Structures are given as C-alpha cells and as structure tokens.
mmCIF file of C-alpha atoms in Angstrom:
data_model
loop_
_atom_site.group_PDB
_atom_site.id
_atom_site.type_symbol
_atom_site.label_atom_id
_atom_site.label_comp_id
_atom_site.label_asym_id
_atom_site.label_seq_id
_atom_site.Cartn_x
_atom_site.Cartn_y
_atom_site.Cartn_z
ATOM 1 C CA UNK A 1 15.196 -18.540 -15.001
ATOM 2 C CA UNK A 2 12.979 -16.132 -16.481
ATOM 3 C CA UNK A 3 13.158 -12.521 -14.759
ATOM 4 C CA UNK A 4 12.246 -9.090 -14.988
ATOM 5 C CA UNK A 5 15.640 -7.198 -15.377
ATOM 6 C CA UNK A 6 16.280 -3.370 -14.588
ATOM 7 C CA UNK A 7 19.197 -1.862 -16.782
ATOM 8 C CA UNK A 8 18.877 1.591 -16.248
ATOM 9 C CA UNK A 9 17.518 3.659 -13.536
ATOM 10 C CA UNK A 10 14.118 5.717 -15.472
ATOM 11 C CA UNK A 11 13.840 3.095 -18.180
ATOM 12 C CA UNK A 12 11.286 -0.247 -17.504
ATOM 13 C CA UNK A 13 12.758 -3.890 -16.888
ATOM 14 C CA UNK A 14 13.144 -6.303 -19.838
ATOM 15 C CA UNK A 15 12.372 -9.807 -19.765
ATOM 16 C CA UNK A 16 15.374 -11.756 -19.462
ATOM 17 C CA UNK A 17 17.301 -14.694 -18.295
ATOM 18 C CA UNK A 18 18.978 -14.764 -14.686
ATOM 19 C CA UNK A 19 20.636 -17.532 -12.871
ATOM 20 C CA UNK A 20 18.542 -19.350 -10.493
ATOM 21 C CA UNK A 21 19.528 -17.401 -6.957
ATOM 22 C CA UNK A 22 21.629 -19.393 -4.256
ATOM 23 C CA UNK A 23 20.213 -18.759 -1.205
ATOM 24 C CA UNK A 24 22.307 -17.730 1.409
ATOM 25 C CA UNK A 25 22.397 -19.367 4.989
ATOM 26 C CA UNK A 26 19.422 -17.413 6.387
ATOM 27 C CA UNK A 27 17.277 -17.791 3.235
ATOM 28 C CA UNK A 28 15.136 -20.269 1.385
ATOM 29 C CA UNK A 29 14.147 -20.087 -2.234
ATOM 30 C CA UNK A 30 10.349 -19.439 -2.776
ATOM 31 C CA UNK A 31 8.972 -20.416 -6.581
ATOM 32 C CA UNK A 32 7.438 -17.088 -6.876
ATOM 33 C CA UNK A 33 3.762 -17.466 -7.865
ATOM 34 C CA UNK A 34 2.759 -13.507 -7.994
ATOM 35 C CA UNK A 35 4.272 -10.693 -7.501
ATOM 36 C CA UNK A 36 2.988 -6.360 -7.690
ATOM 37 C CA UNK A 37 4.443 -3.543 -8.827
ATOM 38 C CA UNK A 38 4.109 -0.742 -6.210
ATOM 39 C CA UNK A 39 4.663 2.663 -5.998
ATOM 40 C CA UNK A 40 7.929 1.623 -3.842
ATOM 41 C CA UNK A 41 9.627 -0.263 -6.699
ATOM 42 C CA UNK A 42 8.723 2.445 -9.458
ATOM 43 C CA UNK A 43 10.374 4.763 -7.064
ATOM 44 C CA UNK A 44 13.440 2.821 -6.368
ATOM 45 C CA UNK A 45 14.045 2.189 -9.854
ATOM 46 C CA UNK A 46 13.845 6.148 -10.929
ATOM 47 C CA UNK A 47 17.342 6.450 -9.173
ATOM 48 C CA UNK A 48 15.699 9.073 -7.057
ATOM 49 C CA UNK A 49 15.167 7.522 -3.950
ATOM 50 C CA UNK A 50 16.226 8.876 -0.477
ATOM 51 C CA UNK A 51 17.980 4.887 -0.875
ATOM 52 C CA UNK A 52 20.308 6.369 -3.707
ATOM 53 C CA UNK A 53 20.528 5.090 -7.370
ATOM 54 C CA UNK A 54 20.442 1.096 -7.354
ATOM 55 C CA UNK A 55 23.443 -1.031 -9.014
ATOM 56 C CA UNK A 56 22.107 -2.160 -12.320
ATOM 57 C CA UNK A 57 21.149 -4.951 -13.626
ATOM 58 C CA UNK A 58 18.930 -6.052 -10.846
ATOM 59 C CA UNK A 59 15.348 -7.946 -10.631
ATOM 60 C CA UNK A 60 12.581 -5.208 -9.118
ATOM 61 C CA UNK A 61 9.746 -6.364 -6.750
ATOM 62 C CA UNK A 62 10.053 -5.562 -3.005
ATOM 63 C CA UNK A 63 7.177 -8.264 -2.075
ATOM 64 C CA UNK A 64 5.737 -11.339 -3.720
ATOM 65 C CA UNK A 65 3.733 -14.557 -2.901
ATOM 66 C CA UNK A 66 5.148 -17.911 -3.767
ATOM 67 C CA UNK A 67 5.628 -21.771 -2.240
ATOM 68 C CA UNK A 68 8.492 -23.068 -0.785
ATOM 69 C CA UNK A 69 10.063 -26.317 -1.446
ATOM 70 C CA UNK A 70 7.410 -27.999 0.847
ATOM 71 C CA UNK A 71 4.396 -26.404 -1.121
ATOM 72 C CA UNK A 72 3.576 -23.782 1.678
ATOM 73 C CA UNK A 73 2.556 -20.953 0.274
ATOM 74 C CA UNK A 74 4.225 -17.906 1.779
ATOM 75 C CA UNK A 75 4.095 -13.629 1.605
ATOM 76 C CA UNK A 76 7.938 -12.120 1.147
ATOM 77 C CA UNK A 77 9.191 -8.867 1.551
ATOM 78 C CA UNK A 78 13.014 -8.291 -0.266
ATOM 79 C CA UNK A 79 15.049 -4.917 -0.450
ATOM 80 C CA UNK A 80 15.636 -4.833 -3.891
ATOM 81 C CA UNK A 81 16.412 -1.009 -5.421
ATOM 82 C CA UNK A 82 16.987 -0.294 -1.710
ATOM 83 C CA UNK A 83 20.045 -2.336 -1.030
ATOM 84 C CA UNK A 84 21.939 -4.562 -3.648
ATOM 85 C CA UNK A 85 20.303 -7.851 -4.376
ATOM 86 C CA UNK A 86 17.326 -9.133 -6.413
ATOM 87 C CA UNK A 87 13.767 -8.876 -5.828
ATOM 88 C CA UNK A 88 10.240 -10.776 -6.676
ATOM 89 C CA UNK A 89 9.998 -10.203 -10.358
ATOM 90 C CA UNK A 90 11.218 -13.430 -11.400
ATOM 91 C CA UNK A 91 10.115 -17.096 -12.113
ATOM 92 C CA UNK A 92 12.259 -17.943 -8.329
ATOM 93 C CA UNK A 93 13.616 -15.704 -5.376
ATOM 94 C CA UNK A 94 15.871 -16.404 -2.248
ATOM 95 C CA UNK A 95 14.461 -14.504 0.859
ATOM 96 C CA UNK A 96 15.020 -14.293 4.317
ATOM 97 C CA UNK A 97 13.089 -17.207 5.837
ATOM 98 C CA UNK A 98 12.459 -15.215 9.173
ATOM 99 C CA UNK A 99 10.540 -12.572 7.020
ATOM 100 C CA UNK A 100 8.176 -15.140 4.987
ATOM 101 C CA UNK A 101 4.492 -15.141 6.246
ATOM 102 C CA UNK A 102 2.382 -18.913 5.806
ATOM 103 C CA UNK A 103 -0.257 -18.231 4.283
ATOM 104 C CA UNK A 104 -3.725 -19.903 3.898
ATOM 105 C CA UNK A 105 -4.070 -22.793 1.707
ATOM 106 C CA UNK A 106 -7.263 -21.084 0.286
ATOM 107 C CA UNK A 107 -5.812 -17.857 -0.667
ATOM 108 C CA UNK A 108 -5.215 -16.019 -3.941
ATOM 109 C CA UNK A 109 -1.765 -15.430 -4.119
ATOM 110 C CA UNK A 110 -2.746 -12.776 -6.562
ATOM 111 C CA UNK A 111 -4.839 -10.716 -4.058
ATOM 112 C CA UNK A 112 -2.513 -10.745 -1.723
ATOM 113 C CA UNK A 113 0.651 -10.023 -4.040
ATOM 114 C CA UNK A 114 -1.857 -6.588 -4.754
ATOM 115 C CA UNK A 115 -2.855 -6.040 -0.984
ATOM 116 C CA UNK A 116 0.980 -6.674 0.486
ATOM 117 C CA UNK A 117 2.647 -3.887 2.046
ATOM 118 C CA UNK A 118 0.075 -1.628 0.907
ATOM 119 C CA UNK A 119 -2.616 -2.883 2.812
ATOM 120 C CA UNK A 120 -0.106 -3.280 5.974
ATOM 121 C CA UNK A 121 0.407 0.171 6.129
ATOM 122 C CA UNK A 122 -3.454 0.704 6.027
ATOM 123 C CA UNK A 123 -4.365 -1.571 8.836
ATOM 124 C CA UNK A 124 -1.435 -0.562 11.217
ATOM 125 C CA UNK A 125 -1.555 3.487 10.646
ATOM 126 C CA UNK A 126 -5.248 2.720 11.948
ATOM 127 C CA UNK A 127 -4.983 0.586 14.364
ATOM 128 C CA UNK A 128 -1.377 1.212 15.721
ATOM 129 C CA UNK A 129 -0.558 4.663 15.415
ATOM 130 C CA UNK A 130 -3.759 5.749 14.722
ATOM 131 C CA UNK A 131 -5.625 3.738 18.002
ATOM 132 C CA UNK A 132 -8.763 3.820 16.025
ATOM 133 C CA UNK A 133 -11.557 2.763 18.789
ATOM 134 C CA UNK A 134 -14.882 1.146 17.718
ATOM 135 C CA UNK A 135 -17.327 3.658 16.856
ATOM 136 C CA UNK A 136 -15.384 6.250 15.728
ATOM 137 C CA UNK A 137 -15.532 8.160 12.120
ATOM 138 C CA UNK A 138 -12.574 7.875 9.781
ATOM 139 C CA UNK A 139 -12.070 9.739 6.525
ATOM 140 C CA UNK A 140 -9.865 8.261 3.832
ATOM 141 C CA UNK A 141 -8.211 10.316 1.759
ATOM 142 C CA UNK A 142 -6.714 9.009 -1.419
ATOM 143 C CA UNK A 143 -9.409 6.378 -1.266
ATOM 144 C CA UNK A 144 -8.918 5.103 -5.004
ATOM 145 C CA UNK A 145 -5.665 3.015 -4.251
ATOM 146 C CA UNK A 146 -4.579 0.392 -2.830
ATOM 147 C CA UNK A 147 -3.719 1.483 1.013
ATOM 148 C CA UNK A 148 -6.952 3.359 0.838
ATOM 149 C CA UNK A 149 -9.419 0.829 -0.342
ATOM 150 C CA UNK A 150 -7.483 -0.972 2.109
ATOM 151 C CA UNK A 151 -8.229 1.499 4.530
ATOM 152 C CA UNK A 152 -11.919 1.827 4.301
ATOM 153 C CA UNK A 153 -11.935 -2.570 4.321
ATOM 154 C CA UNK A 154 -10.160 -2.784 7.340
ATOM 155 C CA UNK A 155 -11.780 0.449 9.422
ATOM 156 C CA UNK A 156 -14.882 -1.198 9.163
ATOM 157 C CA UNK A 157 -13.856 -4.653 10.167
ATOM 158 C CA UNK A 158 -11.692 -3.174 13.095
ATOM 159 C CA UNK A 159 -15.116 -1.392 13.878
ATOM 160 C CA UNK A 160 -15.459 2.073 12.560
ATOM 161 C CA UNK A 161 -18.883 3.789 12.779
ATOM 162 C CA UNK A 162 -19.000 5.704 9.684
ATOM 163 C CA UNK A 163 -16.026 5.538 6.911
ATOM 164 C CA UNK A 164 -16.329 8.549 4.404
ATOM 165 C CA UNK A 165 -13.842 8.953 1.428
ATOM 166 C CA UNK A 166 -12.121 11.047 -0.900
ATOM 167 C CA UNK A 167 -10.816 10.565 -4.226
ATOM 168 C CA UNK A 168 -10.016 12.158 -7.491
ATOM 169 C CA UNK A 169 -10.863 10.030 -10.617
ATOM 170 C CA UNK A 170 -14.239 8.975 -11.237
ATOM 171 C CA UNK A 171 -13.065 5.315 -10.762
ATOM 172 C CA UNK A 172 -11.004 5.874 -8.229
ATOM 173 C CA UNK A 173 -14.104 6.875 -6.096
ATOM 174 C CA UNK A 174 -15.775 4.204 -7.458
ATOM 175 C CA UNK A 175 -12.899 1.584 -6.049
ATOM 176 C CA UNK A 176 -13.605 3.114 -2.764
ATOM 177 C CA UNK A 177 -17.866 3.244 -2.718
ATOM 178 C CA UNK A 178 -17.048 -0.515 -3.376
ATOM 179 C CA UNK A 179 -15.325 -1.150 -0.878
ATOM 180 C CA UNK A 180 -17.503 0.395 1.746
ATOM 181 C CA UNK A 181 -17.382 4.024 2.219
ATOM 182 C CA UNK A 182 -20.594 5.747 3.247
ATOM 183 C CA UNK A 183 -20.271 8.666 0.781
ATOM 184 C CA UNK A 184 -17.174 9.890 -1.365
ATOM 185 C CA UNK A 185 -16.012 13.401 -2.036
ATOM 186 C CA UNK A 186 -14.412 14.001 -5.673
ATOM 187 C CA UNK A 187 -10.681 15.706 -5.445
ATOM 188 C CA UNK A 188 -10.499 18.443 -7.750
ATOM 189 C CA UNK A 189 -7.720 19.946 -9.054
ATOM 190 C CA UNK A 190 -8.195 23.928 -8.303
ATOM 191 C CA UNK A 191 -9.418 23.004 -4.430
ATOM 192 C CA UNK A 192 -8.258 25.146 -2.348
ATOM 193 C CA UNK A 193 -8.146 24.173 1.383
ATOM 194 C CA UNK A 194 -11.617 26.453 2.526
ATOM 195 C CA UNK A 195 -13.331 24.458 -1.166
ATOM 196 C CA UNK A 196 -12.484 21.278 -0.095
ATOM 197 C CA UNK A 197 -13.125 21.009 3.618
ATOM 198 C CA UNK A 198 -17.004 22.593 2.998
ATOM 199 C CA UNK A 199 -17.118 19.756 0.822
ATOM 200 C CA UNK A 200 -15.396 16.876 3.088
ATOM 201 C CA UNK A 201 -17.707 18.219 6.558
ATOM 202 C CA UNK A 202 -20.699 17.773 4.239
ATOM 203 C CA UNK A 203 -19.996 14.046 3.878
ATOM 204 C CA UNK A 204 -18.886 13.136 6.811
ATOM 205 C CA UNK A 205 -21.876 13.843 8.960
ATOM 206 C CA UNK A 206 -20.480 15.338 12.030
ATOM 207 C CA UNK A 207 -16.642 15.492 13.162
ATOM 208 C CA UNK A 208 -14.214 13.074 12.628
ATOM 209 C CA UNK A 209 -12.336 10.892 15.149
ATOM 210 C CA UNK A 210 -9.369 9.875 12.717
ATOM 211 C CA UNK A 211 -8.089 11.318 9.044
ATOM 212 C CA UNK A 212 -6.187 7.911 6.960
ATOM 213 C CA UNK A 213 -3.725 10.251 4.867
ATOM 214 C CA UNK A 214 -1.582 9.369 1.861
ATOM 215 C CA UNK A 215 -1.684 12.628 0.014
ATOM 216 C CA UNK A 216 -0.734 15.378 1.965
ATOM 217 C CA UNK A 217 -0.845 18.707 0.569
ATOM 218 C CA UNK A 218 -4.143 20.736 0.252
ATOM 219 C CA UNK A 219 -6.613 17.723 1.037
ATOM 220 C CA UNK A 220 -4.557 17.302 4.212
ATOM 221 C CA UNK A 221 -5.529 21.049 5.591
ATOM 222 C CA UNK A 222 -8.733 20.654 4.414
ATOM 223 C CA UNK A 223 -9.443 17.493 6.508
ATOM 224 C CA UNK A 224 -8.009 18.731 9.727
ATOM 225 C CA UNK A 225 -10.966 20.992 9.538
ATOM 226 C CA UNK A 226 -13.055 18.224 9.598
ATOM 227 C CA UNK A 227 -11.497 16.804 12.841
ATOM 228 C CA UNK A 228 -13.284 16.531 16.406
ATOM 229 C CA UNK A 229 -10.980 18.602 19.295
ATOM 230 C CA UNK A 230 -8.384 16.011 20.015
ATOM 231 C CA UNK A 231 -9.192 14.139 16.242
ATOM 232 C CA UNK A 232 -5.579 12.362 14.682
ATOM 233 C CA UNK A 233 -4.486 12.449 11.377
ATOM 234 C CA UNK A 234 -1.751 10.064 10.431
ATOM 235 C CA UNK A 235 0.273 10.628 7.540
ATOM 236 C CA UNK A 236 1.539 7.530 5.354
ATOM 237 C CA UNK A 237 2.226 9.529 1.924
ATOM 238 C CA UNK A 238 2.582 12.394 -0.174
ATOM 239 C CA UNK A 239 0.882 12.046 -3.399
ATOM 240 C CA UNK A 240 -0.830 15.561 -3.612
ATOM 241 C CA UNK A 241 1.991 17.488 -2.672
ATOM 242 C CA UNK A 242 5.439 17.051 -0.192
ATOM 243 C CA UNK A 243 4.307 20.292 1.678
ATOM 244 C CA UNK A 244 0.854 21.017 3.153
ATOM 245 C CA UNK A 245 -0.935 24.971 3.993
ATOM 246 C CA UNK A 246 -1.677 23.830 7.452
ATOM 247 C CA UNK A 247 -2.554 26.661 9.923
ATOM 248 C CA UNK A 248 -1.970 26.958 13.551
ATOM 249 C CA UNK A 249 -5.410 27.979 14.835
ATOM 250 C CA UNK A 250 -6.816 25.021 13.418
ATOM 251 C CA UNK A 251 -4.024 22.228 15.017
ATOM 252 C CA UNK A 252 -4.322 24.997 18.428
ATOM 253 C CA UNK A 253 -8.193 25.231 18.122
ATOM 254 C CA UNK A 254 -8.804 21.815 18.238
ATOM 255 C CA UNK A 255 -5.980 20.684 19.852
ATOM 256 C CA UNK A 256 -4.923 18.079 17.108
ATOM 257 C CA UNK A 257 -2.279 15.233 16.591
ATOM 258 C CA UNK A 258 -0.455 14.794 12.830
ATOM 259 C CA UNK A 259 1.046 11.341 13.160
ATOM 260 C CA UNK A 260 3.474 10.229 11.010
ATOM 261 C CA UNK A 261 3.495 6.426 9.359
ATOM 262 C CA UNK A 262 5.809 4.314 7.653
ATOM 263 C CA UNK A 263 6.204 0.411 7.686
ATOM 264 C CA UNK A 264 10.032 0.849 8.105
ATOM 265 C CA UNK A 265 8.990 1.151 11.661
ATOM 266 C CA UNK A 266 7.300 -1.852 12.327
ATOM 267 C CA UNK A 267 9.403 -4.586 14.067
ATOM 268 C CA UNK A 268 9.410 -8.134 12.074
ATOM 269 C CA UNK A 269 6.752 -9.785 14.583
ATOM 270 C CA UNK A 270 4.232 -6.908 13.775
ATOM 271 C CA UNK A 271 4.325 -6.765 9.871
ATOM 272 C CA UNK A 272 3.641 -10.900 10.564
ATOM 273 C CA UNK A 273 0.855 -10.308 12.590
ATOM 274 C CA UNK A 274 -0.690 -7.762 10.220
ATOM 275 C CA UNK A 275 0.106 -9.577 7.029
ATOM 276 C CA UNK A 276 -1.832 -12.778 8.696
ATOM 277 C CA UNK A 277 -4.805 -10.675 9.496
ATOM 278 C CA UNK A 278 -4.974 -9.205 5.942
ATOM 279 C CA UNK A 279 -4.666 -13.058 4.446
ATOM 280 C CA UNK A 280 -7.397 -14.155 6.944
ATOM 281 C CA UNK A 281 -9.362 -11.769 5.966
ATOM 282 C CA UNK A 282 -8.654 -11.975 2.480
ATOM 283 C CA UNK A 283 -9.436 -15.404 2.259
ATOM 284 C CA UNK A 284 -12.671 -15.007 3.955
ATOM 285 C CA UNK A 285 -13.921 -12.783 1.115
ATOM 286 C CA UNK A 286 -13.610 -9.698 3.834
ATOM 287 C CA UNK A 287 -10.779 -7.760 2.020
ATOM 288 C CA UNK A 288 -9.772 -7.293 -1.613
ATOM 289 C CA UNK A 289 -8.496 -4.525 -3.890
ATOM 290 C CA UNK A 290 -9.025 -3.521 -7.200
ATOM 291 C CA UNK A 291 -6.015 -5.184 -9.571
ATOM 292 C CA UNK A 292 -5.227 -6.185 -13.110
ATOM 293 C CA UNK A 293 -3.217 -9.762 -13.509
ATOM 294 C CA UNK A 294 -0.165 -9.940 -16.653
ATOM 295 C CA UNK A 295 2.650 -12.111 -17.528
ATOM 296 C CA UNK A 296 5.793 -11.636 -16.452
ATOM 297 C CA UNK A 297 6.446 -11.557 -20.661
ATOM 298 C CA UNK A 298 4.714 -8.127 -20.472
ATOM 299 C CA UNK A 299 6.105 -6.438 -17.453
ATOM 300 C CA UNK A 300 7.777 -4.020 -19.609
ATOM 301 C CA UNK A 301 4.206 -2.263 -20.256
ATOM 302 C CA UNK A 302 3.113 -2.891 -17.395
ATOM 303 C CA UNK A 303 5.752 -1.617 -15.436
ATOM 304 C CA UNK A 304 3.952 2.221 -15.833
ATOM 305 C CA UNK A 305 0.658 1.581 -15.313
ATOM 306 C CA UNK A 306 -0.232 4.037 -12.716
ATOM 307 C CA UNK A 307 -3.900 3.203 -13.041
ATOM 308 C CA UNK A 308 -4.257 -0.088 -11.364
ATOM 309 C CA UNK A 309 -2.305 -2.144 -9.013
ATOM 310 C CA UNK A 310 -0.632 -4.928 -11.335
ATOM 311 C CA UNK A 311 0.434 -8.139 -10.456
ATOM 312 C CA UNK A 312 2.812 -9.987 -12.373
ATOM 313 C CA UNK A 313 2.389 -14.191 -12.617
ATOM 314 C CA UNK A 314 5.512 -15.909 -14.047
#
C-alpha cells in the first residue's frame, strides 16, 4: 500500500510503499478515507517529544477516519511517534477496535479527520473540567485554530451567553468571527500583559465566567484579569510561551482556578462520547473548521503547513 513514511526525525515523510498491516487480535483494519496532520504528529516526529525520539521508518497520523470491512465508517485514534507502530497516513491502518467511533452515514470524513482530537479537547476542557454553565461568558484565546474555532462552536451550542475571542493573524480572527464569536481581539506581538487585558475587558463586555486557553504565556495573564471572582481558566496548550507572568494578587484578588487539560486524561468511554457529539453535530451543519484537503502524493509539502489544518485523502 501506498503510505506516508517518516525516515528521519526533523525531515517530512515521503510517499512510499508499506506492507498492508496485519492486525493484531484486538484490532481491525480500517481503509483509511482521511486523515490530518496535527500539531501532535509534527511534534512527535521532531524527535523532541516528552515521548522520546520515534524508531524510524514509521507511518505518522495519530487519528484518521476510514470504513471497516462492513462499510461503517469509523473515527481512530493510533499512537504512532508516541509508541512504536504505524499511524493514519496511509492508503489502510490496523487499530484497536475498542477505540474506533461509528460514525454517521452522512458525515464528511474530511471534517471530522480536521475536527478529531482537536475539537475533543475543546468540548471537554469546557464542559468537563471547565463546568461551563448556560449563560456564562467564555473567552477563547488562540481562536484561529482548530481547538479554538472548536471552542467558540461548541460554547455556544453547550449554551454560552456571550463567546469573545482572541487571535493573532488577520485570518486567524477571521476563522473565529466565523465561527461565532461576538467580537475578536488581535494578538500582537509587543503586548505586554497590562496592553492586552485593557484590550480583552473591552470586548468582552463585563467579566468572564471561563478563559478556553491554548497559548499560555502573556495572553494567559492578561485574561485572568478579565475573570469574574471565582472565574476558571483551563489550560490545554502552550503556543505563546511554556511560562506565563502571572501575579498573585490577581489569582488571590479574585480568588481564581488555573485548570489544567489534556485528552491523555480522558478514559476511552469519554473521548467516545465526545467524538459522537462532535460528528452529530458536524453532520448537522452545527460544527466545522477551517481546512485545506491534499493527496496523500503531496504530504511531503504539506506536512509543514502551519497555516491550515490539512487533511490528507489517499
């Protein structure tokens, strides 16, 4: 079969040939029918990870949509570049058949090869560690990408008041007035913490109940300023910065929680449940996000792009 193939930790996969996978006793093989490149696999495939360097050659792609033998279409998760074995970039996988989500018949496997993981960690750091409540006002930081259009989506249909959002580019904060946010505050490089939560309070119109937060850094301080007494800000990320100038009269002041998120937590039952929500919802025309669709022929320039989620098709 045709597959994307890693050969050296910092370099892109090549297109090349694998044997069909074998699946073990636990598994089926899924004829994979999309499959993303995330942040997780580019991350994994540096070497860098806190998962150590990955054996190479192996097939990237930690989730991916495909059919089974009995044409049911079906979400996977695999732990390739986290633990030996091959992943989702490839014309056929074998996965655990206790992790595969059914998925509508209606569905684009494409959307939800883009939404995936990323859009489980938005709906569950709300919801579940977050305990967003109906009414309340959530800020998204990060807004631009995947978990945070995401984010915005899914606060609204769990029953947010008010979403506001922040982002950097200029279409990056377009992604995220599309998908719902009342107003959007432009990230600037220069902000410093006082800058940028005059800015955030502006927009938000009144406190906030609950901060979405994959950045960390400066526009994490800043938008614990914008928090009521008691407000939450869960932490799924650290794109802006692995550290953040948080100071203590403003966690003692208002007597704030910083909640931290990953989907390594979640127990097998409850990344089901939230990956059939997100389908439901994403075949309903309620959710989508912002991706570009290529070949698996031209994953090697893909493989970069930073811009966009990409999905790969075989």
């Amino acid at each position: 079969m045709r597959a994307a193939l890693l050969h050296a930790c910092g370099a892109p996969p090549e297109v090349g040939e694998r044997a069909v996978p074998v699946p073990a006793a636990d598994e089926i093989l899924v004829r994979v029918t999309a499959a993303s490149i995330t942040p997780l696999d580019l991350l994994c495939a540096s070497g860098t990870s806190y998962f150590g360097a990955p054996a190479t050659p192996y097939v990237p792609g930690v989730q991916g949509v495909g059919t089974r033998d009995d044409g049911t279409a079906v979400w996977f998760p695999t732990s390739a570049g986290m633990r030996p074995g091959d992943g989702s970039l490839a014309e056929y996988a074998a996965v655990r058949a206790a992790d595969t989500v059914e998925l509508p018949d209606d569905v684009d496997h494409r959307l939800i090869a883009a939404l995936g993981l990323s859009a489980v960690a938005a709906q569950m750091a709300l919801t579940w560690r977050g305990e967003l409540q109906s009414g309340e006002h959530v800020l998204v930081l990060g807004a631009g990408g995947v978990v945070g259009q995401a984010a915005v989506q899914l606060a609204l249909l769990a029953g947010a008041g008010r979403v506001t959002a922040a982002a950097r580019s200029r279409a990056a904060r377009q992604r995220a007035a599309q998908a719902g946010a009342a107003e959007v505050v432009p990230l600037k490089d220069g902000d410093d913490v006082a800058q940028l939560a005059a800015r955030l309070r502006s927009a938000t119109d009144g406190p906030v109940d609950l901060v979405l937060d994959p950045l960390f850094g400066v526009p994490a301080a800043a938008a614990l300023r914008t928090l009521r007494p008691g407000g939450r800000l869960v932490n799924l990320g650290s794109a802006a910065g692995e550290t953040a100038p948080l100071d203590s009269a403003t966690l003692r002041a208002g007597s704030l929680r910083i909640l931290g998120y990953t989907n390594n937590e979640l127990t097998p039952a409850q990344r089901s449940a939230a990956l059939t929500l997100i389908a439901a919802h994403a075949a309903a025309g309620r959710l989508t996000a912002d991706h570009e669709t290529v070949r698996l022929s031209d994953v090697t320039t893909a493989w970069p792009r930073t811009d966009r989620r990409m999905v790969v098709i075989p």
